[in-house]
Amino acid sequence: MTYIIALDGPSGSGKSTIAEKLAEKLGIEYLNTGSMYRAVTKYFLDRGIKEDNIENINKSLEDIKLSLVGGEIFLNGVDVSKELRSDNVTKNVSWVSANKNVRENLVHLQREIAKNTSFILDGRDIGTVVFPNAKYKFYLTASPRVRAMRRFEQNESNLSLDELEKAIIARDEYDSTRKISPLRKADDAILIDNSEMNIQETIDAIISKVDE
Ligand code: DC
């Protein structure tokens, strides 16, 4: 029997690191759905496609082929994983992920990818929309300051700690108030605030719930 673990939560809650390690430990596959939204964002940015360019967005969606290869997202056959965390992609991914057609395409693809295999997926709407019947659902969060600090320590951004915190608060607000699939905890998801927990402690907390 295959099963799904949905791991949702805001940016910087440690979802992707934790999901990757959990997948390894449990011997299941891992899909980082944020990377899929980022890959589509990169495609638009590379072509100068803007938020209000609806026709172009819809037409591009037919040309974008995303695939999961060795745990990484490939965009039209190319490994773009190293280019997805830039400030420019991060700044633009919110409007891309608020687009209805983008979401429909990616949600469909996520369901296809995880159809016949046990998967842990991390994202914002996995437990609410993509796999509402997932066997296990977790909602990870931490204070904005702690999340900004984690991003700061990853050294992927040119922003200061204060700027990162502001950007995180703004993105939380945008993601949780958008009309389509806003970021929110599924009613039946287990909430874990890991502000004062490290990666291993968070993993242990999740595994103890799965074992129960
Ligand atoms: O997890 P991340 O920071 O890489 O996600 C990037 C953006 O994509 C984030 O602003 C919200 C969006 N996202 C989404 O709307 N739905 C998902 N399932 C995953 C990410």
PDB file of C-alpha atoms and ligand atoms in Angstrom:
ATOM      1  CA  MET A   1       0.000   0.000   0.000  1.00  0.00           C
ATOM      2  CA  THR A   2       1.356   3.400  -0.901  1.00  0.00           C
ATOM      3  CA  TYR A   3       0.777   6.464   1.228  1.00  0.00           C
ATOM      4  CA  ILE A   4       1.150  10.240   1.126  1.00  0.00           C
ATOM      5  CA  ILE A   5       2.638  12.555   3.741  1.00  0.00           C
ATOM      6  CA  ALA A   6       1.565  16.191   3.276  1.00  0.00           C
ATOM      7  CA  LEU A   7       3.956  18.711   4.787  1.00  0.00           C
ATOM      8  CA  ASP A   8       2.677  22.282   4.525  1.00  0.00           C
ATOM      9  CA  GLY A   9       3.743  25.547   6.065  1.00  0.00           C
ATOM     10  CA  PRO A  10       5.213  28.974   5.389  1.00  0.00           C
ATOM     11  CA  SER A  11       8.590  29.795   3.939  1.00  0.00           C
ATOM     12  CA  GLY A  12      11.537  29.035   6.219  1.00  0.00           C
ATOM     13  CA  SER A  13       9.731  26.537   8.422  1.00  0.00           C
ATOM     14  CA  GLY A  14      12.304  23.941   7.346  1.00  0.00           C
ATOM     15  CA  LYS A  15       9.889  21.927   5.202  1.00  0.00           C
ATOM     16  CA  SER A  16      12.202  21.022   2.356  1.00  0.00           C
ATOM     17  CA  THR A  17      15.191  19.967   4.477  1.00  0.00           C
ATOM     18  CA  ILE A  18      12.917  17.964   6.740  1.00  0.00           C
ATOM     19  CA  ALA A  19      10.936  16.404   3.899  1.00  0.00           C
ATOM     20  CA  GLU A  20      14.115  15.317   2.138  1.00  0.00           C
ATOM     21  CA  LYS A  21      15.536  13.675   5.255  1.00  0.00           C
ATOM     22  CA  LEU A  22      12.221  12.065   6.161  1.00  0.00           C
ATOM     23  CA  ALA A  23      11.899  10.593   2.666  1.00  0.00           C
ATOM     24  CA  GLU A  24      15.340   9.053   2.990  1.00  0.00           C
ATOM     25  CA  LYS A  25      14.595   7.658   6.431  1.00  0.00           C
ATOM     26  CA  LEU A  26      11.220   6.229   5.443  1.00  0.00           C
ATOM     27  CA  GLY A  27      12.412   4.981   2.033  1.00  0.00           C
ATOM     28  CA  ILE A  28       9.807   6.986   0.095  1.00  0.00           C
ATOM     29  CA  GLU A  29       9.991   9.639  -2.647  1.00  0.00           C
ATOM     30  CA  TYR A  30      10.102  13.386  -2.096  1.00  0.00           C
ATOM     31  CA  LEU A  31       8.528  16.179  -4.140  1.00  0.00           C
ATOM     32  CA  ASN A  32       9.290  19.832  -3.384  1.00  0.00           C
ATOM     33  CA  THR A  33       6.250  21.560  -4.901  1.00  0.00           C
ATOM     34  CA  GLY A  34       7.672  25.048  -4.189  1.00  0.00           C
ATOM     35  CA  SER A  35      10.441  24.207  -6.690  1.00  0.00           C
ATOM     36  CA  MET A  36       7.779  23.559  -9.318  1.00  0.00           C
ATOM     37  CA  TYR A  37       6.275  27.048  -8.813  1.00  0.00           C
ATOM     38  CA  ARG A  38       9.796  28.465  -8.840  1.00  0.00           C
ATOM     39  CA  ALA A  39      10.672  26.673 -12.097  1.00  0.00           C
ATOM     40  CA  VAL A  40       7.593  28.134 -13.795  1.00  0.00           C
ATOM     41  CA  THR A  41       8.574  31.556 -12.408  1.00  0.00           C
ATOM     42  CA  LYS A  42      12.058  31.196 -13.873  1.00  0.00           C
ATOM     43  CA  TYR A  43      10.569  30.293 -17.250  1.00  0.00           C
ATOM     44  CA  PHE A  44       8.425  33.467 -17.207  1.00  0.00           C
ATOM     45  CA  LEU A  45      11.278  35.697 -16.002  1.00  0.00           C
ATOM     46  CA  ASP A  46      13.657  34.364 -18.677  1.00  0.00           C
ATOM     47  CA  ARG A  47      11.101  35.405 -21.295  1.00  0.00           C
ATOM     48  CA  GLY A  48      10.023  38.690 -19.750  1.00  0.00           C
ATOM     49  CA  ILE A  49       6.481  37.419 -19.142  1.00  0.00           C
ATOM     50  CA  LYS A  50       4.721  39.620 -16.594  1.00  0.00           C
ATOM     51  CA  GLU A  51       1.787  39.131 -14.235  1.00  0.00           C
ATOM     52  CA  ASP A  52      -0.766  40.899 -16.459  1.00  0.00           C
ATOM     53  CA  ASN A  53       0.297  39.071 -19.621  1.00  0.00           C
ATOM     54  CA  ILE A  54      -2.464  36.479 -19.260  1.00  0.00           C
ATOM     55  CA  GLU A  55      -2.479  35.284 -22.860  1.00  0.00           C
ATOM     56  CA  ASN A  56       1.248  34.699 -22.855  1.00  0.00           C
ATOM     57  CA  ILE A  57       1.088  32.942 -19.488  1.00  0.00           C
ATOM     58  CA  ASN A  58      -1.574  30.553 -20.704  1.00  0.00           C
ATOM     59  CA  LYS A  59       0.239  29.865 -23.960  1.00  0.00           C
ATOM     60  CA  SER A  60       3.546  29.261 -22.121  1.00  0.00           C
ATOM     61  CA  LEU A  61       1.946  26.690 -19.858  1.00  0.00           C
ATOM     62  CA  GLU A  62       1.581  24.429 -22.891  1.00  0.00           C
ATOM     63  CA  ASP A  63       5.328  24.642 -23.506  1.00  0.00           C
ATOM     64  CA  ILE A  64       6.507  24.095 -19.946  1.00  0.00           C
ATOM     65  CA  LYS A  65       7.365  20.474 -19.176  1.00  0.00           C
ATOM     66  CA  LEU A  66       8.407  19.802 -15.598  1.00  0.00           C
ATOM     67  CA  SER A  67       9.761  16.456 -14.460  1.00  0.00           C
ATOM     68  CA  LEU A  68      11.195  14.968 -11.289  1.00  0.00           C
ATOM     69  CA  VAL A  69      14.628  13.479 -11.956  1.00  0.00           C
ATOM     70  CA  GLY A  70      16.674  12.103  -9.059  1.00  0.00           C
ATOM     71  CA  GLY A  71      14.727  14.270  -6.624  1.00  0.00           C
ATOM     72  CA  GLU A  72      15.291  17.500  -8.596  1.00  0.00           C
ATOM     73  CA  ILE A  73      12.896  19.465 -10.789  1.00  0.00           C
ATOM     74  CA  PHE A  74      13.903  19.599 -14.453  1.00  0.00           C
ATOM     75  CA  LEU A  75      12.471  22.334 -16.700  1.00  0.00           C
ATOM     76  CA  ASN A  76      12.101  21.138 -20.288  1.00  0.00           C
ATOM     77  CA  GLY A  77      14.793  18.523 -19.715  1.00  0.00           C
ATOM     78  CA  VAL A  78      17.264  20.861 -17.979  1.00  0.00           C
ATOM     79  CA  ASP A  79      18.260  20.717 -14.307  1.00  0.00           C
ATOM     80  CA  VAL A  80      17.418  24.247 -13.072  1.00  0.00           C
ATOM     81  CA  SER A  81      17.521  23.424  -9.356  1.00  0.00           C
ATOM     82  CA  LYS A  82      20.518  25.685  -8.699  1.00  0.00           C
ATOM     83  CA  GLU A  83      18.767  28.714 -10.213  1.00  0.00           C
ATOM     84  CA  LEU A  84      15.500  28.559  -8.333  1.00  0.00           C
ATOM     85  CA  ARG A  85      16.433  30.290  -5.081  1.00  0.00           C
ATOM     86  CA  SER A  86      17.580  33.663  -6.412  1.00  0.00           C
ATOM     87  CA  ASP A  87      16.032  36.844  -4.955  1.00  0.00           C
ATOM     88  CA  ASN A  88      14.392  37.565  -8.303  1.00  0.00           C
ATOM     89  CA  VAL A  89      12.642  34.197  -8.494  1.00  0.00           C
ATOM     90  CA  THR A  90      11.668  34.460  -4.820  1.00  0.00           C
ATOM     91  CA  LYS A  91      10.225  37.940  -5.357  1.00  0.00           C
ATOM     92  CA  ASN A  92       8.107  36.878  -8.328  1.00  0.00           C
ATOM     93  CA  VAL A  93       6.996  33.401  -7.299  1.00  0.00           C
ATOM     94  CA  SER A  94       4.058  34.765  -5.268  1.00  0.00           C
ATOM     95  CA  TRP A  95       2.199  36.205  -8.259  1.00  0.00           C
ATOM     96  CA  VAL A  96       3.008  33.138 -10.339  1.00  0.00           C
ATOM     97  CA  SER A  97       1.672  30.798  -7.657  1.00  0.00           C
ATOM     98  CA  ALA A  98      -1.479  32.913  -7.294  1.00  0.00           C
ATOM     99  CA  ASN A  99      -2.350  32.329 -10.966  1.00  0.00           C
ATOM    100  CA  LYS A 100      -5.285  29.934 -11.359  1.00  0.00           C
ATOM    101  CA  ASN A 101      -4.067  28.231 -14.534  1.00  0.00           C
ATOM    102  CA  VAL A 102      -0.552  27.754 -13.181  1.00  0.00           C
ATOM    103  CA  ARG A 103      -2.004  26.143 -10.068  1.00  0.00           C
ATOM    104  CA  GLU A 104      -4.350  23.859 -11.999  1.00  0.00           C
ATOM    105  CA  ASN A 105      -1.474  22.616 -14.137  1.00  0.00           C
ATOM    106  CA  LEU A 106       0.875  22.026 -11.241  1.00  0.00           C
ATOM    107  CA  VAL A 107      -1.689  20.423  -8.948  1.00  0.00           C
ATOM    108  CA  HIS A 108      -2.585  18.004 -11.754  1.00  0.00           C
ATOM    109  CA  LEU A 109       1.086  17.186 -12.293  1.00  0.00           C
ATOM    110  CA  GLN A 110       1.719  16.707  -8.558  1.00  0.00           C
ATOM    111  CA  ARG A 111      -1.135  14.206  -8.353  1.00  0.00           C
ATOM    112  CA  GLU A 112       0.189  12.341 -11.406  1.00  0.00           C
ATOM    113  CA  ILE A 113       3.755  12.187 -10.074  1.00  0.00           C
ATOM    114  CA  ALA A 114       2.667  10.818  -6.685  1.00  0.00           C
ATOM    115  CA  LYS A 115      -0.063   8.544  -8.056  1.00  0.00           C
ATOM    116  CA  ASN A 116       1.387   5.074  -7.556  1.00  0.00           C
ATOM    117  CA  THR A 117       4.264   5.585  -5.139  1.00  0.00           C
ATOM    118  CA  SER A 118       4.600   6.606  -1.501  1.00  0.00           C
ATOM    119  CA  PHE A 119       5.550  10.259  -1.421  1.00  0.00           C
ATOM    120  CA  ILE A 120       6.180  13.098   0.958  1.00  0.00           C
ATOM    121  CA  LEU A 121       5.238  16.416  -0.659  1.00  0.00           C
ATOM    122  CA  ASP A 122       6.035  19.774   0.840  1.00  0.00           C
ATOM    123  CA  GLY A 123       4.165  22.933  -0.070  1.00  0.00           C
ATOM    124  CA  ARG A 124       1.315  25.203   0.965  1.00  0.00           C
ATOM    125  CA  ASP A 125      -1.814  23.356  -0.177  1.00  0.00           C
ATOM    126  CA  ILE A 126      -0.852  19.682  -0.130  1.00  0.00           C
ATOM    127  CA  GLY A 127      -3.103  18.724   2.793  1.00  0.00           C
ATOM    128  CA  THR A 128      -5.919  21.078   1.796  1.00  0.00           C
ATOM    129  CA  VAL A 129      -6.101  20.741  -2.008  1.00  0.00           C
ATOM    130  CA  VAL A 130      -3.603  18.418  -3.687  1.00  0.00           C
ATOM    131  CA  PHE A 131      -4.052  15.388  -1.414  1.00  0.00           C
ATOM    132  CA  PRO A 132      -6.886  16.165   1.016  1.00  0.00           C
ATOM    133  CA  ASN A 133      -7.045  12.431   1.842  1.00  0.00           C
ATOM    134  CA  ALA A 134      -3.323  12.101   2.611  1.00  0.00           C
ATOM    135  CA  LYS A 135      -2.678   9.533   5.318  1.00  0.00           C
ATOM    136  CA  TYR A 136      -0.467  11.932   7.291  1.00  0.00           C
ATOM    137  CA  LYS A 137      -0.693  15.710   7.361  1.00  0.00           C
ATOM    138  CA  PHE A 138       1.632  18.123   9.105  1.00  0.00           C
ATOM    139  CA  TYR A 139       1.701  21.910   9.245  1.00  0.00           C
ATOM    140  CA  LEU A 140       5.132  23.240  10.149  1.00  0.00           C
ATOM    141  CA  THR A 141       5.691  26.782  11.277  1.00  0.00           C
ATOM    142  CA  ALA A 142       8.063  29.002  13.273  1.00  0.00           C
ATOM    143  CA  SER A 143       8.235  32.689  14.181  1.00  0.00           C
ATOM    144  CA  PRO A 144       9.084  35.077  11.295  1.00  0.00           C
ATOM    145  CA  ARG A 145      12.352  36.071  12.994  1.00  0.00           C
ATOM    146  CA  VAL A 146      13.522  32.472  13.325  1.00  0.00           C
ATOM    147  CA  ARG A 147      12.549  31.739   9.721  1.00  0.00           C
ATOM    148  CA  ALA A 148      14.402  34.841   8.498  1.00  0.00           C
ATOM    149  CA  MET A 149      17.458  33.743  10.455  1.00  0.00           C
ATOM    150  CA  ARG A 150      17.380  30.328   8.772  1.00  0.00           C
ATOM    151  CA  ARG A 151      17.188  31.931   5.326  1.00  0.00           C
ATOM    152  CA  PHE A 152      19.986  34.312   6.286  1.00  0.00           C
ATOM    153  CA  GLU A 153      22.210  31.436   7.319  1.00  0.00           C
ATOM    154  CA  GLN A 154      21.542  29.637   4.035  1.00  0.00           C
ATOM    155  CA  ASN A 155      23.416  32.490   2.362  1.00  0.00           C
ATOM    156  CA  GLU A 156      21.301  32.387  -0.781  1.00  0.00           C
ATOM    157  CA  SER A 157      20.093  35.971  -0.585  1.00  0.00           C
ATOM    158  CA  ASN A 158      21.693  39.402  -0.704  1.00  0.00           C
ATOM    159  CA  LEU A 159      19.156  40.792   1.770  1.00  0.00           C
ATOM    160  CA  SER A 160      19.918  41.679   5.401  1.00  0.00           C
ATOM    161  CA  LEU A 161      18.298  39.772   8.255  1.00  0.00           C
ATOM    162  CA  ASP A 162      15.738  42.556   8.825  1.00  0.00           C
ATOM    163  CA  GLU A 163      14.930  42.728   5.119  1.00  0.00           C
ATOM    164  CA  LEU A 164      14.519  38.958   5.000  1.00  0.00           C
ATOM    165  CA  GLU A 165      12.142  39.073   7.971  1.00  0.00           C
ATOM    166  CA  LYS A 166      10.062  41.787   6.292  1.00  0.00           C
ATOM    167  CA  ALA A 167       9.984  39.831   3.023  1.00  0.00           C
ATOM    168  CA  ILE A 168       8.893  36.682   4.875  1.00  0.00           C
ATOM    169  CA  ILE A 169       6.059  38.509   6.649  1.00  0.00           C
ATOM    170  CA  ALA A 170       4.945  40.044   3.340  1.00  0.00           C
ATOM    171  CA  ARG A 171       5.038  36.678   1.550  1.00  0.00           C
ATOM    172  CA  ASP A 172       3.112  34.955   4.387  1.00  0.00           C
ATOM    173  CA  GLU A 173       0.455  37.654   4.121  1.00  0.00           C
ATOM    174  CA  TYR A 174       0.258  37.321   0.340  1.00  0.00           C
ATOM    175  CA  ASP A 175       0.235  33.495   0.367  1.00  0.00           C
ATOM    176  CA  SER A 176      -2.381  33.239   3.109  1.00  0.00           C
ATOM    177  CA  THR A 177      -4.797  35.833   1.719  1.00  0.00           C
ATOM    178  CA  ARG A 178      -4.713  34.938  -1.978  1.00  0.00           C
ATOM    179  CA  LYS A 179      -8.030  33.789  -3.424  1.00  0.00           C
ATOM    180  CA  ILE A 180      -6.949  30.407  -4.766  1.00  0.00           C
ATOM    181  CA  SER A 181      -5.566  27.761  -2.403  1.00  0.00           C
ATOM    182  CA  PRO A 182      -4.352  30.141   0.280  1.00  0.00           C
ATOM    183  CA  LEU A 183      -1.750  28.936   2.727  1.00  0.00           C
ATOM    184  CA  ARG A 184      -3.636  27.474   5.663  1.00  0.00           C
ATOM    185  CA  LYS A 185      -3.439  24.508   7.982  1.00  0.00           C
ATOM    186  CA  ALA A 186      -5.797  21.665   7.041  1.00  0.00           C
ATOM    187  CA  ASP A 187      -8.246  21.039   9.885  1.00  0.00           C
ATOM    188  CA  ASP A 188      -6.882  17.534  10.364  1.00  0.00           C
ATOM    189  CA  ALA A 189      -3.174  18.434  10.057  1.00  0.00           C
ATOM    190  CA  ILE A 190      -0.891  18.202  13.075  1.00  0.00           C
ATOM    191  CA  LEU A 191       0.610  21.591  13.914  1.00  0.00           C
ATOM    192  CA  ILE A 192       4.312  21.704  14.782  1.00  0.00           C
ATOM    193  CA  ASP A 193       5.911  25.024  15.762  1.00  0.00           C
ATOM    194  CA  ASN A 194       9.620  24.380  15.503  1.00  0.00           C
ATOM    195  CA  SER A 195      10.853  27.870  16.497  1.00  0.00           C
ATOM    196  CA  GLU A 196      12.795  26.241  19.265  1.00  0.00           C
ATOM    197  CA  MET A 197      13.503  22.899  17.677  1.00  0.00           C
ATOM    198  CA  ASN A 198      16.307  21.889  15.365  1.00  0.00           C
ATOM    199  CA  ILE A 199      15.911  19.770  12.226  1.00  0.00           C
ATOM    200  CA  GLN A 200      16.467  16.471  14.019  1.00  0.00           C
ATOM    201  CA  GLU A 201      14.007  17.312  16.789  1.00  0.00           C
ATOM    202  CA  THR A 202      11.389  18.248  14.197  1.00  0.00           C
ATOM    203  CA  ILE A 203      11.969  15.002  12.291  1.00  0.00           C
ATOM    204  CA  ASP A 204      11.679  13.018  15.523  1.00  0.00           C
ATOM    205  CA  ALA A 205       8.400  14.793  16.357  1.00  0.00           C
ATOM    206  CA  ILE A 206       6.975  13.889  12.943  1.00  0.00           C
ATOM    207  CA  ILE A 207       8.175  10.286  13.069  1.00  0.00           C
ATOM    208  CA  SER A 208       6.694   9.772  16.513  1.00  0.00           C
ATOM    209  CA  LYS A 209       3.309  10.891  15.123  1.00  0.00           C
ATOM    210  CA  VAL A 210       3.659   8.604  12.084  1.00  0.00           C
ATOM    211  CA  ASP A 211       4.547   5.677  14.390  1.00  0.00           C
ATOM    212  CA  GLU A 212       1.488   6.324  16.542  1.00  0.00           C
TER     213      GLU A 212
HETATM  214  O1   DC B   1       8.430  26.587  -0.504  1.00  0.00           O
HETATM  215  P1   DC B   1       8.977  27.720  -1.395  1.00  0.00           P
HETATM  216  O2   DC B   1       9.369  28.944  -0.626  1.00  0.00           O
HETATM  217  O3   DC B   1      10.045  27.246  -2.311  1.00  0.00           O
HETATM  218  O4   DC B   1       7.705  28.127  -2.286  1.00  0.00           O
HETATM  219  C1   DC B   1       7.809  29.139  -3.236  1.00  0.00           C
HETATM  220  C2   DC B   1       6.468  29.817  -3.447  1.00  0.00           C
HETATM  221  O5   DC B   1       5.567  28.942  -4.093  1.00  0.00           O
HETATM  222  C3   DC B   1       5.763  30.349  -2.209  1.00  0.00           C
HETATM  223  O6   DC B   1       5.686  31.762  -2.264  1.00  0.00           O
HETATM  224  C4   DC B   1       4.387  29.795  -2.244  1.00  0.00           C
HETATM  225  C5   DC B   1       4.295  28.997  -3.507  1.00  0.00           C
HETATM  226  N1   DC B   1       3.806  27.644  -3.311  1.00  0.00           N
HETATM  227  C6   DC B   1       2.466  27.435  -3.436  1.00  0.00           C
HETATM  228  O7   DC B   1       1.704  28.384  -3.633  1.00  0.00           O
HETATM  229  N2   DC B   1       1.970  26.174  -3.321  1.00  0.00           N
HETATM  230  C7   DC B   1       2.778  25.138  -3.080  1.00  0.00           C
HETATM  231  N3   DC B   1       2.266  23.902  -2.983  1.00  0.00           N
HETATM  232  C8   DC B   1       4.165  25.346  -2.948  1.00  0.00           C
HETATM  233  C9   DC B   1       4.654  26.619  -3.053  1.00  0.00           C
END
